[in-house]
mmCIF file of C-alpha atoms in Angstrom:
data_model
loop_
_atom_site.group_PDB
_atom_site.id
_atom_site.type_symbol
_atom_site.label_atom_id
_atom_site.label_comp_id
_atom_site.label_asym_id
_atom_site.label_seq_id
_atom_site.Cartn_x
_atom_site.Cartn_y
_atom_site.Cartn_z
ATOM 1 C CA MET A 1 44.337 47.545 179.778
ATOM 2 C CA LYS A 2 42.263 50.233 181.488
ATOM 3 C CA ILE A 3 40.553 49.142 184.689
ATOM 4 C CA LEU A 4 37.766 51.089 186.373
ATOM 5 C CA ALA A 5 38.072 50.132 190.033
ATOM 6 C CA TYR A 6 35.846 51.250 192.882
ATOM 7 C CA THR A 7 34.919 50.146 196.387
ATOM 8 C CA ASP A 8 32.645 50.890 199.322
ATOM 9 C CA HIS A 9 29.950 52.912 197.565
ATOM 10 C CA HIS A 10 27.391 51.309 199.922
ATOM 11 C CA GLY A 11 24.564 51.706 197.412
ATOM 12 C CA SER A 12 25.010 55.463 197.004
ATOM 13 C CA PRO A 13 23.299 56.542 193.761
ATOM 14 C CA ASP A 14 25.650 59.542 193.505
ATOM 15 C CA GLU A 15 28.790 57.407 193.784
ATOM 16 C CA LEU A 16 27.475 54.835 191.296
ATOM 17 C CA LYS A 17 26.620 57.686 188.908
ATOM 18 C CA GLU A 18 30.237 58.879 189.099
ATOM 19 C CA VAL A 19 31.413 55.334 188.368
ATOM 20 C CA ALA A 20 29.008 55.135 185.400
ATOM 21 C CA GLU A 21 30.441 58.353 183.952
ATOM 22 C CA LYS A 22 33.902 56.723 183.801
ATOM 23 C CA VAL A 23 32.810 53.419 182.238
ATOM 24 C CA LYS A 24 33.476 54.460 178.626
ATOM 25 C CA LYS A 25 37.182 54.872 179.422
ATOM 26 C CA ALA A 26 37.504 51.338 180.844
ATOM 27 C CA ASP A 27 38.006 47.856 179.427
ATOM 28 C CA ILE A 28 36.839 46.123 182.614
ATOM 29 C CA ILE A 29 35.314 47.091 185.986
ATOM 30 C CA ILE A 30 36.326 45.942 189.459
ATOM 31 C CA CYS A 31 34.277 46.364 192.625
ATOM 32 C CA ALA A 32 36.217 45.543 195.811
ATOM 33 C CA GLY A 33 33.154 44.999 198.000
ATOM 34 C CA ASP A 34 30.818 46.889 200.320
ATOM 35 C CA PHE A 35 28.503 47.856 197.483
ATOM 36 C CA THR A 36 25.520 47.758 199.899
ATOM 37 C CA ILE A 37 24.660 48.654 203.476
ATOM 38 C CA PHE A 38 24.261 45.191 204.987
ATOM 39 C CA GLU A 39 22.656 43.867 201.775
ATOM 40 C CA HIS A 40 19.873 46.466 201.696
ATOM 41 C CA GLU A 41 18.564 46.458 198.095
ATOM 42 C CA VAL A 42 21.401 44.113 197.094
ATOM 43 C CA GLU A 43 19.630 42.752 194.008
ATOM 44 C CA PHE A 44 18.654 46.223 192.790
ATOM 45 C CA ILE A 45 22.220 47.496 193.234
ATOM 46 C CA MET A 46 23.670 44.491 191.398
ATOM 47 C CA HIS A 47 21.166 45.150 188.598
ATOM 48 C CA GLN A 48 22.528 48.720 188.347
ATOM 49 C CA MET A 49 26.087 47.378 188.296
ATOM 50 C CA ASN A 50 25.156 44.935 185.542
ATOM 51 C CA ASN A 51 23.694 47.818 183.519
ATOM 52 C CA LEU A 52 27.125 49.450 183.335
ATOM 53 C CA SER A 53 27.440 47.130 180.298
ATOM 54 C CA LYS A 54 31.053 46.069 180.878
ATOM 55 C CA LYS A 55 32.372 42.954 182.559
ATOM 56 C CA THR A 56 32.386 43.651 186.309
ATOM 57 C CA LEU A 57 34.568 41.546 188.571
ATOM 58 C CA LEU A 58 33.002 41.608 192.010
ATOM 59 C CA ILE A 59 33.950 40.488 195.491
ATOM 60 C CA HIS A 60 31.847 40.839 198.610
ATOM 61 C CA GLY A 61 32.884 43.091 201.468
ATOM 62 C CA ASN A 62 31.958 42.948 205.119
ATOM 63 C CA HIS A 63 28.493 44.327 204.252
ATOM 64 C CA GLU A 64 27.576 41.439 201.919
ATOM 65 C CA ALA A 65 27.336 37.707 202.473
ATOM 66 C CA GLU A 66 29.435 35.518 200.205
ATOM 67 C CA GLU A 67 26.480 33.218 199.507
ATOM 68 C CA THR A 68 24.099 36.043 198.540
ATOM 69 C CA THR A 69 26.604 37.738 196.254
ATOM 70 C CA ASN A 70 27.578 34.465 194.599
ATOM 71 C CA LEU A 71 23.974 33.393 194.016
ATOM 72 C CA LEU A 72 22.779 36.731 192.665
ATOM 73 C CA SER A 73 25.792 37.226 190.404
ATOM 74 C CA LYS A 74 24.727 34.151 188.417
ATOM 75 C CA HIS A 75 21.666 36.094 187.240
ATOM 76 C CA PHE A 76 23.656 38.958 185.712
ATOM 77 C CA LYS A 77 25.592 38.444 182.477
ATOM 78 C CA ASN A 78 28.088 41.279 183.116
ATOM 79 C CA ILE A 79 28.945 40.332 186.710
ATOM 80 C CA LYS A 80 31.566 37.737 187.623
ATOM 81 C CA PHE A 81 31.827 36.839 191.326
ATOM 82 C CA LEU A 82 35.556 36.538 191.925
ATOM 83 C CA HIS A 83 35.880 35.392 195.563
ATOM 84 C CA LYS A 84 38.512 32.612 195.691
ATOM 85 C CA LYS A 85 38.497 32.548 191.899
ATOM 86 C CA ALA A 86 40.507 33.701 188.928
ATOM 87 C CA TYR A 87 39.446 35.396 185.722
ATOM 88 C CA GLU A 88 41.735 35.722 182.725
ATOM 89 C CA THR A 89 41.318 37.990 179.719
ATOM 90 C CA ASN A 90 43.795 39.231 177.109
ATOM 91 C CA GLY A 91 46.804 38.007 179.100
ATOM 92 C CA TYR A 92 45.671 39.636 182.362
ATOM 93 C CA LEU A 93 44.911 37.498 185.406
ATOM 94 C CA PHE A 94 42.479 38.772 188.038
ATOM 95 C CA LEU A 95 42.406 37.087 191.445
ATOM 96 C CA GLY A 96 39.779 37.802 194.085
ATOM 97 C CA TYR A 97 39.316 37.317 197.793
ATOM 98 C CA GLY A 98 36.354 39.018 199.427
ATOM 99 C CA GLY A 99 34.784 39.519 202.809
ATOM 100 C CA GLY A 100 36.367 40.297 206.121
ATOM 101 C CA GLY A 101 38.420 43.399 206.530
ATOM 102 C CA PHE A 102 38.946 43.020 210.257
ATOM 103 C CA ALA A 103 41.375 40.084 210.613
ATOM 104 C CA THR A 104 45.101 40.661 210.982
ATOM 105 C CA ILE A 105 45.865 37.136 209.761
ATOM 106 C CA GLU A 106 43.686 35.185 207.313
ATOM 107 C CA PRO A 107 44.531 31.433 207.288
ATOM 108 C CA GLU A 108 41.879 30.777 204.626
ATOM 109 C CA PHE A 109 43.493 33.335 202.312
ATOM 110 C CA GLU A 110 46.939 31.847 202.983
ATOM 111 C CA GLU A 111 45.623 28.469 201.834
ATOM 112 C CA GLN A 112 43.932 30.009 198.769
ATOM 113 C CA SER A 113 47.088 31.960 197.911
ATOM 114 C CA LYS A 114 48.900 28.704 197.129
ATOM 115 C CA GLU A 115 46.480 28.158 194.236
ATOM 116 C CA PHE A 116 46.748 31.787 193.183
ATOM 117 C CA LYS A 117 50.555 31.551 192.955
ATOM 118 C CA LYS A 118 50.292 28.537 190.633
ATOM 119 C CA LEU A 119 48.134 30.551 188.233
ATOM 120 C CA MET A 120 50.355 33.636 188.138
ATOM 121 C CA LYS A 121 53.250 32.386 186.012
ATOM 122 C CA ARG A 122 54.415 35.313 183.861
ATOM 123 C CA LYS A 123 50.968 36.881 183.613
ATOM 124 C CA LYS A 124 50.045 40.460 184.423
ATOM 125 C CA THR A 125 48.249 39.869 187.698
ATOM 126 C CA ILE A 126 45.729 41.969 189.600
ATOM 127 C CA LEU A 127 44.736 40.898 193.120
ATOM 128 C CA ILE A 128 41.489 42.228 194.572
ATOM 129 C CA THR A 129 40.644 41.970 198.274
ATOM 130 C CA HIS A 130 38.237 43.914 200.427
ATOM 131 C CA GLY A 131 40.614 44.603 203.314
ATOM 132 C CA PRO A 132 43.983 46.336 202.965
ATOM 133 C CA PRO A 133 47.455 44.843 203.423
ATOM 134 C CA TYR A 134 49.210 45.492 206.717
ATOM 135 C CA GLY A 135 51.990 48.045 207.087
ATOM 136 C CA THR A 136 51.065 50.311 204.161
ATOM 137 C CA LYS A 137 49.512 53.714 203.589
ATOM 138 C CA LEU A 138 46.253 51.889 202.836
ATOM 139 C CA ASP A 139 45.751 50.500 206.354
ATOM 140 C CA ILE A 140 46.488 53.441 208.638
ATOM 141 C CA MET A 141 43.693 54.242 211.052
ATOM 142 C CA GLY A 142 43.878 55.992 214.398
ATOM 143 C CA GLY A 143 47.629 56.359 214.093
ATOM 144 C CA GLY A 144 48.313 52.635 213.658
ATOM 145 C CA HIS A 145 48.188 49.869 211.070
ATOM 146 C CA VAL A 146 45.034 47.732 210.997
ATOM 147 C CA GLY A 147 45.491 45.748 207.772
ATOM 148 C CA ASN A 148 45.993 42.094 206.981
ATOM 149 C CA LYS A 149 49.461 40.541 207.356
ATOM 150 C CA SER A 150 48.488 37.553 205.192
ATOM 151 C CA PHE A 151 47.837 39.895 202.248
ATOM 152 C CA THR A 152 51.167 41.668 202.817
ATOM 153 C CA LYS A 153 53.026 38.349 202.918
ATOM 154 C CA PHE A 154 51.444 37.236 199.627
ATOM 155 C CA ILE A 155 52.228 40.545 197.923
ATOM 156 C CA LYS A 156 55.876 40.415 199.044
ATOM 157 C CA GLU A 157 56.299 36.813 197.870
ATOM 158 C CA ALA A 158 54.230 36.758 194.657
ATOM 159 C CA GLN A 159 54.543 40.413 193.534
ATOM 160 C CA PRO A 160 51.299 40.821 191.583
ATOM 161 C CA ASP A 161 51.397 43.861 189.327
ATOM 162 C CA LEU A 162 48.442 45.569 190.976
ATOM 163 C CA PHE A 163 46.565 45.211 194.271
ATOM 164 C CA ILE A 164 43.116 46.774 194.701
ATOM 165 C CA CYS A 165 41.291 46.959 198.022
ATOM 166 C CA GLY A 166 38.857 49.056 200.016
ATOM 167 C CA HIS A 167 37.278 48.793 203.460
ATOM 168 C CA LEU A 168 38.922 51.788 205.133
ATOM 169 C CA HIS A 169 36.970 54.874 204.112
ATOM 170 C CA GLU A 170 39.710 57.032 205.611
ATOM 171 C CA ARG A 171 42.099 55.705 202.950
ATOM 172 C CA PHE A 172 40.017 56.316 199.798
ATOM 173 C CA HIS A 173 42.229 57.293 196.823
ATOM 174 C CA THR A 174 45.393 56.246 198.645
ATOM 175 C CA LYS A 175 48.264 54.596 196.783
ATOM 176 C CA ASP A 176 51.409 52.796 197.911
ATOM 177 C CA LYS A 177 53.857 50.105 196.760
ATOM 178 C CA ILE A 178 55.279 46.861 198.071
ATOM 179 C CA GLY A 179 58.209 45.968 195.839
ATOM 180 C CA LYS A 180 56.922 46.286 192.279
ATOM 181 C CA THR A 181 53.270 45.878 193.327
ATOM 182 C CA ILE A 182 51.156 49.022 193.086
ATOM 183 C CA LEU A 183 48.542 49.214 195.865
ATOM 184 C CA ILE A 184 45.365 51.267 195.436
ATOM 185 C CA ASN A 185 42.197 51.981 197.382
ATOM 186 C CA PRO A 186 40.162 53.530 194.525
ATOM 187 C CA GLY A 187 37.324 54.925 196.642
ATOM 188 C CA PRO A 188 33.580 54.820 195.985
ATOM 189 C CA ASP A 189 33.633 57.097 192.941
ATOM 190 C CA GLY A 190 36.271 54.942 191.265
ATOM 191 C CA GLU A 191 39.561 55.425 189.484
ATOM 192 C CA ILE A 192 40.773 54.488 186.024
ATOM 193 C CA ILE A 193 43.969 52.463 186.384
ATOM 194 C CA GLU A 194 46.064 51.676 183.321
ATOM 195 C CA ILE A 195 48.174 48.553 183.543
#
């Protein structure tokens, strides 16, 4: 499966244009949040995302409200809001957890991860969060680690095949690994990831 993943384009027409140019190479699209600047023109931007004409799995970032993103996504046939949800297609399982990006520990995610683990049995699994996992190349800022320890714990225990996040603009197009799990911050212009 070829995934077009992107994050943090904050409504930039240029970045979305670059994403659109890569769509033909992808089977599915993932947006890891912060697709607006504090929800400015949120409906218009989601309309543009829907017009990419491929299934888009979307989580909210720290610039979008969960409620707004969830409500609006119901009006677009190509957008699936994935926060605290799972989506399965062709033997691939996509799990999403949006929002935040600033907490070191996320008790709500830890509770949700119990359900995620039950769904993962022998399936190719892709986990999408907005914030990065702690202690990786994806969460370095100002010389230290600023990521989420709850995400790192889940990755170490459950070993999804792929982890996609955003939030830290300084880490765009950065890759790392925890065990067998490939970690990627695909940046606002997106990356094609084959899994």
